[in-house]
Coordinates of C-alpha atoms in Angstrom, one line a residue:
M1 CA -28.9 4.6 -12.8
P2 CA -30.5 5.2 -9.4
A3 CA -28.9 7.6 -7.3
L4 CA -26.1 6.7 -4.7
P5 CA -27.4 6.5 -1.2
Q6 CA -26.7 9.0 1.4
N7 CA -26.2 6.8 4.5
V8 CA -22.7 5.6 3.6
A9 CA -20.1 4.0 6.1
V10 CA -16.5 3.9 5.2
V11 CA -14.4 1.5 7.3
H12 CA -10.6 1.9 7.5
D13 CA -8.2 -0.3 9.4
W14 CA -6.6 2.5 11.4
L15 CA -5.1 6.0 11.2
V16 CA -1.7 6.5 12.6
D17 CA 0.2 7.9 9.6
R18 CA -0.1 8.7 6.0
A19 CA 0.9 6.1 3.8
G20 CA -0.7 4.7 0.4
A21 CA -3.8 3.5 1.9
E22 CA -4.4 6.7 3.5
R23 CA -4.3 8.5 0.3
V24 CA -6.9 6.2 -1.2
L25 CA -9.1 6.9 2.0
E26 CA -8.9 10.6 1.3
E27 CA -10.1 10.1 -2.3
I28 CA -13.1 7.9 -1.0
L29 CA -14.0 10.5 1.4
A30 CA -14.1 13.4 -1.1
L31 CA -16.3 11.2 -3.4
F32 CA -18.6 10.7 -0.1
P33 CA -18.4 13.9 1.8
D34 CA -21.5 12.7 4.1
A35 CA -20.0 9.3 5.2
V36 CA -19.2 8.1 8.3
L37 CA -15.7 7.0 8.9
Y38 CA -15.2 3.9 11.4
T39 CA -11.6 2.8 12.3
L40 CA -10.1 0.8 14.9
I41 CA -7.4 3.5 16.1
D42 CA -7.3 7.3 15.1
R43 CA -4.0 8.6 16.4
M44 CA -2.9 10.0 13.2
P45 CA -0.7 13.3 13.6
A46 CA -2.6 16.5 13.1
A47 CA -0.8 17.5 9.8
D48 CA -1.6 14.2 8.3
A49 CA -5.2 14.2 9.6
A50 CA -5.7 17.7 8.3
R51 CA -5.7 16.2 4.8
L52 CA -8.6 13.9 5.5
P53 CA -12.1 15.8 4.8
R54 CA -13.5 16.7 8.4
R55 CA -16.4 14.3 9.2
R56 CA -17.9 12.1 12.1
T57 CA -15.3 9.4 13.1
V58 CA -16.4 6.3 15.2
T59 CA -13.3 4.4 16.8
S60 CA -13.2 0.9 18.2
W61 CA -12.2 0.0 22.1
L62 CA -8.6 -0.1 21.0
Q63 CA -8.6 3.9 20.9
R64 CA -8.8 3.9 24.7
L65 CA -5.8 1.9 25.2
P66 CA -3.0 4.5 26.2
G67 CA -0.2 5.1 23.7
V68 CA -1.8 2.4 21.5
E69 CA -0.1 4.3 18.4
R70 CA 3.2 3.0 19.5
Y71 CA 2.4 -0.6 19.6
F72 CA -0.7 -1.2 17.7
T73 CA 0.8 -4.1 15.6
R74 CA 1.1 -6.0 18.6
C75 CA -2.9 -5.7 19.0
L76 CA -3.4 -7.7 16.0
P77 CA -4.8 -10.8 17.7
L78 CA -7.5 -8.4 19.2
M79 CA -8.3 -6.7 15.8
P80 CA -10.9 -9.0 14.5
M81 CA -13.0 -8.9 17.5
A82 CA -12.8 -4.9 17.7
I83 CA -13.6 -4.3 14.0
Q84 CA -16.7 -6.6 14.8
Q85 CA -17.9 -4.5 17.6
L86 CA -18.2 -1.4 15.5
D87 CA -22.2 -0.8 14.9
L88 CA -23.1 -0.1 11.5
T89 CA -27.0 -0.4 11.9
G90 CA -28.7 2.1 9.5
H91 CA -26.2 2.1 6.8
D92 CA -27.0 1.0 3.3
L93 CA -23.8 1.2 1.7
V94 CA -20.6 0.1 3.4
I95 CA -17.2 0.8 1.7
S96 CA -14.4 -0.8 3.5
S97 CA -10.8 0.2 2.6
S98 CA -8.7 -2.8 3.7
H99 CA -5.2 -4.2 4.2
C100 CA -5.8 -6.1 7.5
V101 CA -9.3 -6.5 9.1
A102 CA -11.7 -3.6 7.8
K103 CA -13.5 -6.0 5.5
G104 CA -14.3 -8.1 8.3
V105 CA -16.8 -5.5 9.9
L106 CA -20.2 -7.0 10.4
V107 CA -22.6 -5.2 7.7
P108 CA -26.4 -5.0 8.1
P109 CA -28.3 -7.5 5.9
E110 CA -29.9 -4.8 3.8
A111 CA -26.5 -3.1 3.0
L112 CA -24.0 -3.5 0.1
H113 CA -20.6 -4.1 1.2
L114 CA -17.8 -3.1 -1.2
C115 CA -14.2 -3.6 -0.4
Y116 CA -11.1 -1.7 -1.9
C117 CA -8.6 -4.1 -0.9
H118 CA -5.3 -3.0 -0.6
S119 CA -3.8 -6.5 0.1
P120 CA -5.3 -9.5 1.9
M121 CA -3.9 -9.5 5.4
R122 CA 0.0 -9.7 4.6
Y123 CA 0.8 -10.7 8.3
A124 CA -1.4 -14.0 8.3
W125 CA -0.5 -15.0 4.7
D126 CA 2.7 -14.5 2.8
M127 CA 4.5 -12.0 5.0
Q128 CA 4.0 -14.4 8.4
A129 CA 7.9 -15.2 8.2
E130 CA 8.8 -11.6 8.0
Y131 CA 6.6 -10.7 10.9
L132 CA 7.8 -13.5 13.2
R133 CA 11.5 -12.4 12.2
T134 CA 10.7 -8.5 12.8
E135 CA 9.3 -9.3 16.3
G136 CA 11.9 -12.0 17.4
L137 CA 9.5 -14.8 17.2
E138 CA 11.1 -17.2 14.9
H139 CA 12.0 -19.9 17.6
G140 CA 10.7 -20.9 21.2
P141 CA 7.3 -21.3 22.8
L142 CA 6.4 -17.8 22.0
S143 CA 6.9 -18.5 18.3
W144 CA 4.7 -21.4 18.4
L145 CA 1.9 -19.4 20.0
A146 CA 2.4 -16.6 17.3
R147 CA 2.2 -19.4 14.6
R148 CA -1.2 -20.6 16.2
M149 CA -2.4 -17.0 16.3
F150 CA -1.6 -16.7 12.6
H151 CA -3.3 -19.9 11.8
R152 CA -6.4 -18.6 13.5
L153 CA -6.2 -15.2 11.8
R154 CA -6.0 -16.9 8.3
A155 CA -9.1 -18.7 9.0
W156 CA -10.9 -15.6 10.2
D157 CA -9.8 -13.7 7.1
A158 CA -10.8 -16.1 4.7
G159 CA -14.0 -16.6 6.3
S160 CA -14.7 -12.7 6.8
S161 CA -14.3 -12.5 3.0
N162 CA -18.0 -14.0 2.7
G163 CA -19.4 -10.7 4.2
V164 CA -17.9 -8.7 1.2
D165 CA -20.2 -8.5 -1.8
H166 CA -17.9 -7.0 -4.2
F167 CA -14.0 -6.6 -4.4
A168 CA -11.8 -4.0 -5.9
A169 CA -8.1 -4.5 -6.0
N170 CA -5.2 -2.0 -6.4
S171 CA -3.1 -4.1 -8.8
G172 CA -3.1 -7.2 -11.0
F173 CA -1.0 -8.5 -8.4
V174 CA -3.4 -8.1 -5.4
R175 CA -6.2 -9.2 -7.6
Q176 CA -4.3 -12.7 -7.9
R177 CA -3.8 -12.8 -4.2
I178 CA -7.4 -12.1 -3.2
L179 CA -8.2 -15.1 -5.7
K180 CA -5.8 -17.3 -4.1
S181 CA -6.5 -16.4 -0.4
Y182 CA -10.5 -15.9 -0.7
R183 CA -11.3 -17.5 -4.1
R184 CA -13.1 -14.5 -5.1
D185 CA -12.5 -12.3 -8.2
A186 CA -11.9 -8.4 -8.1
V187 CA -11.9 -5.5 -10.3
V188 CA -8.6 -3.6 -10.7
I189 CA -8.7 0.0 -9.8
H190 CA -5.1 1.4 -9.5
P191 CA -4.6 3.8 -6.5
P192 CA -4.3 7.8 -6.6
V193 CA -0.8 9.0 -7.1
D194 CA 0.0 12.5 -6.5
I195 CA 1.9 13.1 -9.9
G196 CA 1.2 16.8 -10.5
A197 CA 4.5 18.1 -8.5
A198 CA 6.7 15.6 -9.9
A199 CA 5.3 16.3 -13.5
Q200 CA 6.1 19.8 -13.4
L201 CA 9.6 19.6 -12.5
V202 CA 12.2 20.8 -15.0
D203 CA 14.6 18.2 -16.1
D204 CA 18.2 20.2 -16.3
G205 CA 20.1 17.2 -17.8
G206 CA 22.2 16.8 -14.7
R207 CA 21.3 13.6 -13.6
R208 CA 23.7 11.8 -11.4
G209 CA 23.7 8.7 -9.1
Y210 CA 20.6 6.4 -8.1
I211 CA 18.1 6.7 -5.6
T212 CA 15.3 4.8 -3.4
V213 CA 12.5 6.2 -1.6
G214 CA 10.5 4.2 1.1
R215 CA 9.9 3.5 4.9
L216 CA 12.9 1.2 5.9
M217 CA 11.2 -1.9 7.0
G218 CA 12.6 -5.4 6.2
Y219 CA 10.0 -6.3 3.3
K220 CA 11.3 -3.2 1.5
N221 CA 14.6 -4.9 1.0
T222 CA 16.7 -1.9 1.5
A223 CA 19.8 -4.2 2.8
L224 CA 19.6 -5.8 -0.6
M225 CA 20.0 -2.6 -2.5
V226 CA 23.0 -1.6 0.1
E227 CA 24.6 -4.8 -0.8
A228 CA 24.2 -4.3 -4.5
F229 CA 25.8 -1.2 -4.6
R230 CA 28.8 -2.2 -2.3
R231 CA 29.4 -4.3 -5.4
L232 CA 29.3 -1.2 -7.3
P233 CA 32.0 1.4 -5.6
G234 CA 31.9 3.8 -8.6
R235 CA 28.1 4.3 -8.2
E236 CA 26.2 6.3 -5.7
L237 CA 22.8 5.2 -4.0
T238 CA 20.8 7.7 -1.8
V239 CA 18.3 6.3 0.4
V240 CA 15.4 8.7 1.3
G241 CA 12.9 7.7 4.2
G242 CA 13.1 6.8 7.8
G243 CA 11.9 3.7 9.5
P244 CA 13.1 1.2 12.4
Q245 CA 16.0 -0.2 10.2
L246 CA 17.4 3.2 9.4
Q247 CA 20.4 3.1 12.0
A248 CA 21.3 -0.3 11.3
L249 CA 21.7 0.0 7.8
R250 CA 23.5 3.3 8.2
R251 CA 26.0 1.7 10.3
G252 CA 26.5 -1.3 8.0
A253 CA 26.6 0.9 4.6
P254 CA 29.6 1.4 2.4
G255 CA 30.6 5.0 1.4
N256 CA 28.9 5.2 -1.8
V257 CA 25.3 4.8 0.0
R258 CA 23.9 7.9 1.5
F259 CA 20.9 8.2 4.1
T260 CA 19.0 11.2 4.3
G261 CA 16.1 10.1 6.6
A262 CA 12.7 11.4 6.0
L263 CA 12.6 14.6 3.8
P264 CA 9.7 17.2 3.0
E265 CA 8.0 16.5 -0.1
A266 CA 9.7 19.1 -2.2
D267 CA 13.1 18.1 -1.3
K268 CA 12.1 14.2 -2.1
L269 CA 10.9 15.1 -5.6
R270 CA 14.2 17.0 -6.2
H271 CA 16.0 14.0 -5.4
L272 CA 14.0 11.7 -7.8
S273 CA 14.1 14.2 -10.8
S274 CA 17.9 14.3 -10.2
A275 CA 18.6 10.5 -10.3
R276 CA 19.8 8.6 -13.3
A277 CA 17.3 5.8 -12.0
F278 CA 15.0 4.6 -9.1
V279 CA 16.1 1.5 -7.5
F280 CA 13.5 -0.7 -6.3
A281 CA 13.8 -4.4 -4.4
A282 CA 10.4 -5.0 -2.7
V283 CA 7.5 -7.2 -3.8
E284 CA 5.0 -4.4 -3.5
D285 CA 1.0 -4.6 -3.5
F286 CA 1.3 -1.8 -6.1
G287 CA 4.2 0.7 -5.3
I288 CA 3.5 4.4 -5.4
A289 CA 7.2 5.6 -4.9
P290 CA 8.1 4.1 -8.6
V291 CA 5.1 6.0 -10.0
E292 CA 6.3 9.1 -8.6
A293 CA 9.7 8.4 -9.9
L294 CA 8.2 7.9 -13.4
A295 CA 6.3 11.2 -13.1
A296 CA 9.7 13.0 -12.3
G297 CA 11.0 11.2 -15.5
T298 CA 13.2 8.7 -13.7
P299 CA 13.2 5.2 -15.0
V300 CA 12.9 2.2 -12.5
I301 CA 15.3 -0.7 -11.9
A302 CA 13.2 -3.0 -10.1
L303 CA 12.6 -6.6 -9.0
A304 CA 10.2 -8.5 -11.8
R305 CA 7.6 -9.3 -9.4
G306 CA 4.3 -7.4 -7.7
G307 CA 2.1 -4.8 -8.6
A308 CA 4.6 -2.6 -10.0
L309 CA 4.5 -5.0 -13.1
D310 CA 1.1 -3.2 -13.8
Y311 CA 3.0 -0.2 -15.2
L312 CA 6.7 -1.0 -15.4
R313 CA 7.8 -2.1 -19.2
Q314 CA 11.3 -3.6 -19.8
G315 CA 13.5 -1.4 -21.9
E316 CA 11.0 1.4 -22.0
N317 CA 10.4 2.8 -18.6
A318 CA 12.3 0.2 -16.4
W319 CA 14.9 -2.6 -16.3
L320 CA 13.8 -5.6 -14.6
Y321 CA 15.7 -8.3 -13.0
A322 CA 14.4 -11.7 -12.1
E323 CA 16.0 -12.6 -8.7
P324 CA 16.1 -10.9 -5.4
T325 CA 19.8 -10.9 -5.0
P326 CA 22.5 -8.2 -4.8
E327 CA 24.4 -9.7 -7.7
A328 CA 21.1 -9.5 -9.9
L329 CA 20.5 -6.0 -8.9
A330 CA 24.0 -5.0 -9.4
R331 CA 24.0 -6.5 -12.9
A332 CA 20.8 -4.7 -13.8
V333 CA 22.3 -1.4 -13.0
V334 CA 25.3 -2.0 -15.2
E335 CA 23.4 -3.2 -18.0
S336 CA 20.7 -0.5 -17.8
E337 CA 23.1 2.3 -18.3
A338 CA 23.8 1.3 -22.2
G339 CA 20.0 0.2 -22.6
W340 CA 17.8 3.0 -22.0
P341 CA 16.2 4.6 -25.1
A342 CA 17.3 8.1 -25.9
D343 CA 14.0 9.5 -25.0
V344 CA 13.6 7.3 -21.9
H345 CA 12.8 10.3 -19.5
E346 CA 9.6 11.3 -21.6
R347 CA 8.8 7.7 -21.9
C348 CA 8.5 7.8 -18.2
R349 CA 6.2 10.8 -17.6
R350 CA 4.1 9.7 -20.2
S351 CA 3.8 6.2 -18.5
A352 CA 3.0 7.9 -15.0
E353 CA 0.2 10.3 -16.5
G354 CA -2.6 7.8 -15.8
F355 CA -2.5 7.5 -12.2
G356 CA -3.6 10.8 -10.8
A357 CA -6.4 11.3 -8.4
Q358 CA -8.9 12.4 -11.1
R359 CA -8.5 9.1 -12.8
F360 CA -9.1 7.0 -9.3
R361 CA -12.4 9.0 -8.6
Q362 CA -13.9 8.5 -12.0
E363 CA -13.0 4.6 -12.1
F364 CA -13.9 4.1 -8.3
S365 CA -17.2 5.9 -8.4
A366 CA -18.2 4.2 -11.8
W367 CA -17.3 0.9 -10.0
V368 CA -19.5 1.8 -6.7
Q369 CA -22.4 3.2 -9.0
A370 CA -22.5 0.3 -10.8
R371 CA -22.6 -2.4 -8.1
W372 CA -25.2 -0.2 -6.3
S373 CA -27.5 -0.3 -9.2
D374 CA -27.2 -4.1 -9.5
W375 CA -28.0 -4.3 -5.9
R376 CA -30.9 -1.9 -6.0
D377 CA -32.4 -3.8 -9.2
A378 CA -31.7 -7.2 -7.2
G379 CA -33.6 -5.9 -4.1
D380 CA -36.6 -4.6 -6.6
G381 CA -37.0 -8.1 -7.9
R382 CA -37.3 -9.9 -4.3

């Protein structure tokens, strides 16, 4: 195979916090230490930014808007134009890390464009209703304008997929969404999960209560979990994480549901390793938190939808329920208590072993090199 190119561009939607997409970005940048990073906004807190390998970073004109990190989601209508103003002249390999508009960057005709797609643009496709609800735009003239905007965004998003030469998806679920939205196939490369610290925790056998971890936003369905445990007064649920719904959820929760807010990593892992099971009610693209729970030896009670089905197995490391209702989740909690195998904690740890950063680097670099080799061979034949 020919050597990989030296003039590489990595394009990421925005840098405002460290979530799953940013963990993937860290590994991509580690593989391409000389790449130039392009992003709409770089307002990541210093502690999170320190995890990214230092390099030249180019931002869009959205970066110059005062305090944009506080309202950047409301800039969504401007993002397609902003991403297309980034000048990638001179690059021969472009890797986009995209869950919104990054894949729509304009790429020189002589360059190969590979996209690691965390998800097609959620706001414009299946999460439109959730976005309208969160922003208070379900009814009225502003709702009509917002729906028109999403219609235009869907058309742009589908059209911009034509500029991508090859897609990789973070799960089989996202692969199916790419096929549905863009009519394009994708290879599945699961994202990296930091499982090392969790895997080293010692299980003292004193597992009590249930836990969920995640940012408290509408699509996480934390309210559904709270209502499920209202029906289970003899069992406790610990909710770890901050977010816009924290105060409202805390005010309406029963006494057996406890909210810790965001916790340091070590404290989060301690809670994970001492719980009977991890509770999960979202339809996630992949779901990093459940894998972290498995690495800590904690089985998962989850809705049987989304990317988590790539690694959850009924009766082995997970108990799956079919309907997103408090009644179905409460029933699954009760049923699971008599259904786990005796070695469930060890089964959970084994099922998480294949999701570390080293595995991601190997699979991702092999994919890039294979696609680059095909690209160069095709160019030599022209």
